[in-house]
Amino acid sequence: MNMFFVAGIGVAVFIEFLLITKKNKSDADKILTLWMFLIVIHFFSFYAYYTGDFFSFPSLLGLELPLPMLHGVFLYLYTATLTDQLPKKRSWLLLHFVPVSAMYLYLISFYMLPADQKIFIYKNRGAGFEVFDTIKFYAIVCSGILYVVWSGVLLKKHRRNIREQFSDLEKVNLQWLSVLTIGLGCIWFLVIFFGNDSLIFSGVVVFIFLIGFFGTRQGNIFSHVPISSGEVVENVNEEKEEGKEKYQKSGLTEEASKEIHEKLLRLMMEESLYKKSDLAITDLSARLGIHTNYLSQIINEREGKNFYDFVNTYRVEEFKRLLDDPKNRNLTLLSLAFDCGFNSKSSFNRFFKKATGQTPSEYFETLVNQT
């Protein structure tokens, strides 16, 4: 078990080194750098306690106690920054650090104790600080659950938003954040239902390995690749308020909506813009000379689709048209899909099945049998 923990510390330190030395850090990178530093410090303190070396540094005792309160905060800050969902009044973010600050203030009396008394309290399960231990446990649990759920909500909202902006989601799906959120949620599960320090920190080691593995593969953390671009438009799929229409306050008239919709359809058909794999709603709104919110509204109301579904429906129909032509039968299905604007095999297969109820291979077999 010792070697397992040492490996976890080594990976954490290596990831922190990569983050610190990265050039042109984004705000999200800076938050992750601070978070990973916190994880390294927390892990070192646990390992020192686990091996018995912790009491050799009595002046540091107690500094690690409030640290678990910060992991959920950093997950939220990292998620909100990457998805551009931070509050407009950034000063409000300081409120997230009030609980952990209160804990440190309360522990001042502990920090001022002689070294032998601190060690005695630790070895006797917080003797004299039982109430604090109880409050700390429930505060950590509630904080962990709150921020994991909150981050999950932000991710869900982000996924809806990007479907209103992009025709290809491979580069903006933030699978990385899903891994972080689920991983931290599993750690809180261990804290709540098991409470065994060795088991919990074993989960932390796995969590760190996941950060290293997915972070390197994702490429958005260790290299300067923007997660998303363009304006985040209002989600047009939100539930209607009772008795009100979604776009009641919109300044778009019925006549203008119909005219722009007709222009949009002509533009898509005459110029086959759907074949541009990275087509975004900002591209179309610029061509039509309207705000992206209006274009999103028009597509949603008149097509009954979000932008992602709207564009990829054209791509599926183009794929079917090409496949109907016998001279294209010698080409692979994937090459035809790329010609139609799809950017990956997974996104092509997933949307084609959603649109037709068949996989591309099944559709091709049906087509061949009919001829």
Coordinates of C-alpha atoms in Angstrom, one line a residue:
M1 CA 0.0 0.0 0.0
N2 CA 2.9 2.3 0.7
M3 CA 4.2 2.0 -2.8
F4 CA 0.7 2.7 -4.1
F5 CA 0.5 6.0 -2.2
V6 CA 4.0 6.9 -3.2
A7 CA 3.1 6.4 -6.9
G8 CA 0.0 8.6 -6.4
I9 CA 2.2 11.4 -4.9
G10 CA 4.7 11.1 -7.7
V11 CA 2.0 11.4 -10.4
A12 CA 0.4 14.3 -8.6
V13 CA 3.8 16.1 -8.4
F14 CA 4.5 15.4 -12.0
I15 CA 1.1 16.8 -13.1
E16 CA 1.7 19.9 -11.0
F17 CA 5.0 20.4 -12.6
L18 CA 3.4 20.2 -16.1
L19 CA 0.8 22.7 -15.1
I20 CA 3.3 25.1 -13.5
T21 CA 5.6 25.0 -16.5
K22 CA 2.9 25.4 -19.1
K23 CA 3.1 28.6 -21.0
N24 CA 0.1 30.9 -21.7
K25 CA -2.0 29.6 -19.0
S26 CA -5.7 30.2 -19.2
D27 CA -7.8 31.1 -16.1
A28 CA -8.9 27.5 -16.0
D29 CA -5.3 26.3 -16.1
K30 CA -4.4 28.5 -13.2
I31 CA -7.4 27.2 -11.1
L32 CA -6.4 23.6 -11.9
T33 CA -2.8 24.4 -10.9
L34 CA -3.9 25.7 -7.5
W35 CA -6.2 22.7 -7.1
M36 CA -3.5 20.2 -7.9
F37 CA -1.1 21.9 -5.5
L38 CA -3.8 21.6 -2.8
I39 CA -4.2 17.9 -3.7
V40 CA -0.4 17.4 -3.4
I41 CA -0.3 19.1 0.0
H42 CA -3.3 17.1 1.2
F43 CA -1.8 13.9 0.0
F44 CA 1.6 14.5 1.6
S45 CA -0.1 15.3 5.0
F46 CA -2.1 12.0 4.8
Y47 CA 1.0 10.0 3.8
A48 CA 3.0 11.5 6.7
Y49 CA 0.2 10.6 9.1
Y50 CA -0.1 7.1 7.6
T51 CA 3.6 6.4 8.0
G52 CA 3.8 8.0 11.5
D53 CA 6.1 10.9 10.4
F54 CA 3.3 13.4 10.9
F55 CA 4.0 14.0 14.6
S56 CA 7.6 14.9 13.8
F57 CA 6.2 18.3 12.6
P58 CA 3.8 19.3 15.4
S59 CA 3.7 22.9 14.1
L60 CA 1.9 21.7 11.0
L61 CA -0.8 19.7 12.8
G62 CA -4.3 20.8 12.1
L63 CA -3.4 22.7 8.9
E64 CA -4.8 19.9 6.8
L65 CA -8.2 19.5 8.6
P66 CA -10.2 22.1 6.6
L67 CA -8.6 21.2 3.2
P68 CA -11.3 18.7 2.1
M69 CA -13.7 21.7 2.1
L70 CA -11.8 23.2 -0.8
H71 CA -11.9 20.3 -3.3
G72 CA -15.5 20.9 -4.2
V73 CA -15.0 24.6 -4.5
F74 CA -12.1 24.2 -6.9
L75 CA -14.2 21.7 -9.0
Y76 CA -16.9 24.2 -9.3
L77 CA -14.6 27.1 -10.1
Y78 CA -12.8 25.0 -12.7
T79 CA -16.1 23.8 -14.3
A80 CA -17.6 27.3 -14.3
T81 CA -14.5 28.9 -15.8
L82 CA -14.2 26.4 -18.7
T83 CA -17.9 26.6 -19.5
D84 CA -18.0 30.4 -19.1
Q85 CA -20.6 30.3 -16.4
L86 CA -19.0 32.3 -13.6
P87 CA -21.2 34.9 -11.9
K88 CA -20.9 38.4 -13.3
K89 CA -20.0 39.8 -9.9
R90 CA -16.7 37.9 -9.4
S91 CA -16.4 39.2 -5.9
W92 CA -19.2 36.8 -5.0
L93 CA -16.8 33.9 -5.5
L94 CA -15.1 34.8 -2.2
L95 CA -18.2 33.5 -0.5
H96 CA -17.2 30.0 -1.4
F97 CA -14.2 30.3 0.8
V98 CA -16.1 31.5 3.9
P99 CA -16.7 28.0 5.4
V100 CA -13.1 27.0 5.2
S101 CA -11.9 30.4 6.5
A102 CA -14.3 30.0 9.5
M103 CA -12.7 26.6 10.2
Y104 CA -9.2 28.0 10.3
L105 CA -10.3 30.8 12.5
Y106 CA -11.9 28.4 14.9
L107 CA -8.7 26.3 15.0
I108 CA -6.5 29.2 16.0
S109 CA -6.9 28.1 19.7
F110 CA -5.6 24.6 18.6
Y111 CA -2.6 26.1 16.7
M112 CA -1.5 28.0 19.8
L113 CA -1.3 24.9 21.9
P114 CA 2.1 23.3 22.9
A115 CA 3.3 20.6 20.6
D116 CA 2.7 17.8 23.1
Q117 CA -0.9 18.8 23.6
K118 CA -1.5 18.8 19.8
I119 CA -0.1 15.3 19.5
F120 CA -2.2 14.2 22.5
I121 CA -5.4 15.5 20.9
Y122 CA -4.5 13.8 17.6
K123 CA -3.8 10.5 19.2
N124 CA -7.0 10.6 21.2
R125 CA -9.3 11.2 18.3
G126 CA -9.7 15.0 18.7
A127 CA -10.2 15.0 22.5
G128 CA -11.6 18.4 23.5
F129 CA -12.6 19.2 19.9
E130 CA -15.3 16.5 19.4
V131 CA -18.0 19.1 18.5
F132 CA -15.7 20.6 15.9
D133 CA -14.9 17.1 14.4
T134 CA -18.7 16.4 14.1
I135 CA -19.4 19.8 12.5
K136 CA -16.4 19.4 10.2
F137 CA -17.5 16.0 9.0
Y138 CA -21.0 17.1 8.1
A139 CA -19.8 20.3 6.6
I140 CA -17.3 18.4 4.4
V141 CA -20.0 15.9 3.3
C142 CA -22.5 18.6 2.5
S143 CA -20.0 20.7 0.7
G144 CA -18.8 17.7 -1.4
I145 CA -22.3 16.7 -2.4
L146 CA -23.3 20.3 -3.2
Y147 CA -20.4 21.1 -5.4
V148 CA -20.4 17.8 -7.3
V149 CA -24.1 18.3 -8.1
W150 CA -23.6 21.9 -8.9
S151 CA -20.8 21.1 -11.3
G152 CA -22.9 18.4 -12.9
V153 CA -25.7 21.0 -13.5
L154 CA -23.2 23.4 -15.1
L155 CA -22.0 20.6 -17.4
K156 CA -25.5 19.7 -18.3
K157 CA -26.3 23.3 -19.2
H158 CA -23.1 23.5 -21.1
R159 CA -24.0 20.5 -23.2
R160 CA -27.3 22.1 -24.1
N161 CA -25.7 25.4 -25.0
I162 CA -23.0 23.9 -27.3
R163 CA -25.8 22.1 -29.3
E164 CA -27.1 25.6 -30.0
Q165 CA -23.7 26.8 -31.3
F166 CA -21.7 23.9 -32.9
S167 CA -22.4 21.3 -35.6
D168 CA -19.5 19.2 -34.3
L169 CA -19.2 18.5 -30.5
E170 CA -16.0 16.4 -30.4
K171 CA -13.8 19.3 -29.4
V172 CA -16.3 20.9 -26.9
N173 CA -17.9 18.0 -25.2
L174 CA -15.7 18.4 -22.0
Q175 CA -15.5 14.7 -21.3
W176 CA -12.6 15.7 -19.1
L177 CA -14.8 17.6 -16.7
S178 CA -17.3 14.7 -16.6
V179 CA -14.4 12.4 -15.4
L180 CA -13.4 15.0 -12.7
T181 CA -17.0 15.4 -11.5
I182 CA -17.7 11.6 -11.4
G183 CA -14.3 10.9 -9.8
L184 CA -14.7 13.4 -7.0
G185 CA -18.3 12.2 -6.5
C186 CA -16.9 8.6 -6.0
I187 CA -14.5 9.9 -3.4
W188 CA -17.3 11.6 -1.5
F189 CA -19.2 8.3 -1.6
L190 CA -16.2 6.6 0.1
V191 CA -16.1 9.4 2.7
I192 CA -19.8 9.1 3.5
F193 CA -20.3 5.3 3.5
F194 CA -16.9 4.0 4.5
G195 CA -14.9 6.6 6.3
N196 CA -11.7 4.6 6.1
D197 CA -8.7 6.9 5.5
S198 CA -6.7 4.4 3.6
L199 CA -9.6 3.5 1.3
I200 CA -10.5 7.1 0.7
F201 CA -6.9 8.1 -0.2
S202 CA -6.7 5.0 -2.4
G203 CA -9.6 6.5 -4.3
V204 CA -7.7 9.8 -4.4
V205 CA -4.7 8.0 -6.0
V206 CA -7.0 6.5 -8.7
F207 CA -8.5 10.0 -9.1
I208 CA -5.0 11.4 -9.7
F209 CA -4.2 8.7 -12.2
L210 CA -7.4 9.7 -14.1
I211 CA -6.4 13.3 -14.1
G212 CA -3.1 12.4 -15.6
F213 CA -4.5 10.0 -18.2
F214 CA -7.5 12.0 -19.4
G215 CA -5.8 15.3 -19.0
T216 CA -3.0 14.2 -21.3
R217 CA -5.4 12.7 -23.8
Q218 CA -7.8 15.7 -23.8
G219 CA -5.0 18.1 -24.5
N220 CA -7.0 21.1 -23.2
I221 CA -5.1 21.1 -19.9
F222 CA -1.5 20.7 -20.8
S223 CA -1.6 22.6 -24.1
H224 CA -3.2 25.8 -25.0
V225 CA -6.3 24.7 -27.0
P226 CA -9.5 26.6 -26.4
I227 CA -12.4 24.6 -25.1
S228 CA -15.0 26.6 -27.0
S229 CA -15.4 29.8 -29.0
G230 CA -18.1 32.1 -29.9
E231 CA -20.9 33.6 -27.8
V232 CA -22.9 31.3 -25.5
V233 CA -26.5 31.8 -26.5
E234 CA -29.4 31.3 -24.2
N235 CA -30.6 27.8 -24.1
V236 CA -33.8 27.6 -26.2
N237 CA -34.7 24.1 -24.8
E238 CA -35.4 25.3 -21.3
E239 CA -38.9 24.5 -20.1
K240 CA -41.6 27.0 -20.8
E241 CA -42.8 29.1 -17.9
E242 CA -46.4 28.2 -17.3
G243 CA -48.7 30.3 -19.5
K244 CA -45.9 32.1 -21.3
E245 CA -44.1 31.5 -24.6
K246 CA -40.4 30.9 -24.7
Y247 CA -39.6 33.9 -26.8
Q248 CA -42.3 36.3 -25.5
K249 CA -39.7 39.0 -24.9
S250 CA -38.0 38.5 -28.2
G251 CA -37.8 41.4 -30.6
L252 CA -38.1 39.2 -33.7
T253 CA -41.3 39.6 -35.6
E254 CA -43.1 36.7 -37.3
E255 CA -42.6 38.3 -40.7
A256 CA -38.8 38.7 -40.1
S257 CA -38.5 35.2 -38.7
K258 CA -40.2 33.7 -41.8
E259 CA -38.0 35.7 -44.2
I260 CA -34.7 34.8 -42.4
H261 CA -35.8 31.2 -42.3
E262 CA -36.2 31.1 -46.0
K263 CA -32.8 32.7 -46.5
L264 CA -31.3 30.2 -44.2
L265 CA -32.7 27.2 -46.1
R266 CA -31.5 28.6 -49.4
L267 CA -28.1 29.3 -48.0
M268 CA -27.8 25.7 -46.7
M269 CA -28.9 24.1 -50.0
E270 CA -27.2 26.4 -52.5
E271 CA -23.8 26.6 -50.8
S272 CA -23.9 23.2 -48.9
L273 CA -22.5 24.9 -45.8
Y274 CA -23.2 21.8 -43.8
K275 CA -20.2 20.2 -45.4
K276 CA -18.0 22.5 -43.4
S277 CA -17.2 20.2 -40.4
D278 CA -16.6 23.0 -37.9
L279 CA -19.6 25.0 -38.9
A280 CA -20.8 27.1 -36.0
I281 CA -23.9 29.2 -35.5
T282 CA -21.7 32.4 -35.6
D283 CA -20.8 31.5 -39.2
L284 CA -24.4 31.4 -40.3
S285 CA -25.5 34.4 -38.3
A286 CA -22.7 36.4 -39.9
R287 CA -23.7 35.4 -43.4
L288 CA -27.3 36.3 -42.6
G289 CA -26.5 39.5 -40.8
I290 CA -28.5 38.7 -37.6
H291 CA -27.7 38.0 -34.0
T292 CA -26.9 34.4 -33.0
N293 CA -29.8 34.4 -30.5
Y294 CA -32.3 35.3 -33.2
L295 CA -30.9 32.6 -35.5
S296 CA -31.1 30.1 -32.7
Q297 CA -34.7 31.1 -32.0
I298 CA -35.6 30.7 -35.7
I299 CA -34.1 27.2 -36.0
N300 CA -35.7 26.1 -32.8
E301 CA -39.2 27.4 -33.6
R302 CA -39.4 26.7 -37.3
E303 CA -37.3 23.5 -37.5
G304 CA -38.1 22.1 -34.1
K305 CA -34.4 21.4 -33.6
N306 CA -31.3 22.8 -32.0
F307 CA -28.4 24.0 -34.2
Y308 CA -26.5 20.7 -33.9
D309 CA -29.5 18.6 -35.0
F310 CA -30.4 21.1 -37.7
V311 CA -27.0 20.9 -39.5
N312 CA -26.4 17.2 -39.0
T313 CA -29.8 16.4 -40.4
Y314 CA -28.6 17.9 -43.7
R315 CA -25.4 15.8 -43.4
V316 CA -27.4 12.6 -43.0
E317 CA -29.6 13.4 -46.0
E318 CA -26.5 14.2 -48.1
F319 CA -24.9 10.9 -47.0
K320 CA -28.0 9.0 -48.0
R321 CA -28.1 10.8 -51.4
L322 CA -24.5 9.9 -52.1
L323 CA -25.0 6.3 -51.1
D324 CA -28.0 6.0 -53.4
D325 CA -25.6 6.7 -56.3
P326 CA -24.1 3.3 -57.4
K327 CA -20.8 4.9 -58.4
N328 CA -20.2 5.8 -54.8
R329 CA -20.7 2.2 -53.6
N330 CA -16.9 1.5 -53.9
L331 CA -16.1 4.2 -51.3
T332 CA -16.2 3.5 -47.6
L333 CA -19.1 4.7 -45.5
L334 CA -16.8 6.8 -43.4
S335 CA -15.2 8.6 -46.3
L336 CA -18.7 9.5 -47.6
A337 CA -19.6 10.7 -44.1
F338 CA -16.5 13.0 -44.0
D339 CA -17.5 14.3 -47.5
C340 CA -20.8 15.3 -46.0
G341 CA -19.3 17.3 -43.1
F342 CA -19.0 14.8 -40.3
N343 CA -15.8 15.0 -38.4
S344 CA -15.5 11.7 -36.6
K345 CA -16.8 8.1 -36.9
S346 CA -18.4 8.2 -33.5
S347 CA -20.4 11.4 -34.0
F348 CA -21.4 10.1 -37.5
N349 CA -22.6 6.7 -36.2
R350 CA -24.4 8.2 -33.2
F351 CA -26.3 10.9 -35.1
F352 CA -27.2 8.6 -38.0
K353 CA -28.7 6.1 -35.7
K354 CA -30.6 8.8 -33.9
A355 CA -31.9 10.2 -37.2
T356 CA -32.8 6.9 -39.0
G357 CA -33.1 4.3 -36.3
Q358 CA -30.4 2.3 -38.1
T359 CA -26.6 2.2 -38.1
P360 CA -24.9 3.3 -41.3
S361 CA -24.0 -0.4 -42.0
E362 CA -27.6 -1.5 -41.5
Y363 CA -28.9 1.2 -43.8
F364 CA -26.4 0.3 -46.5
E365 CA -27.3 -3.4 -46.3
T366 CA -31.0 -2.5 -46.6
L367 CA -30.2 -0.3 -49.6
V368 CA -28.3 -3.1 -51.3
N369 CA -31.0 -5.7 -50.7
Q370 CA -33.6 -3.4 -52.2
T371 CA -31.6 -3.0 -55.4

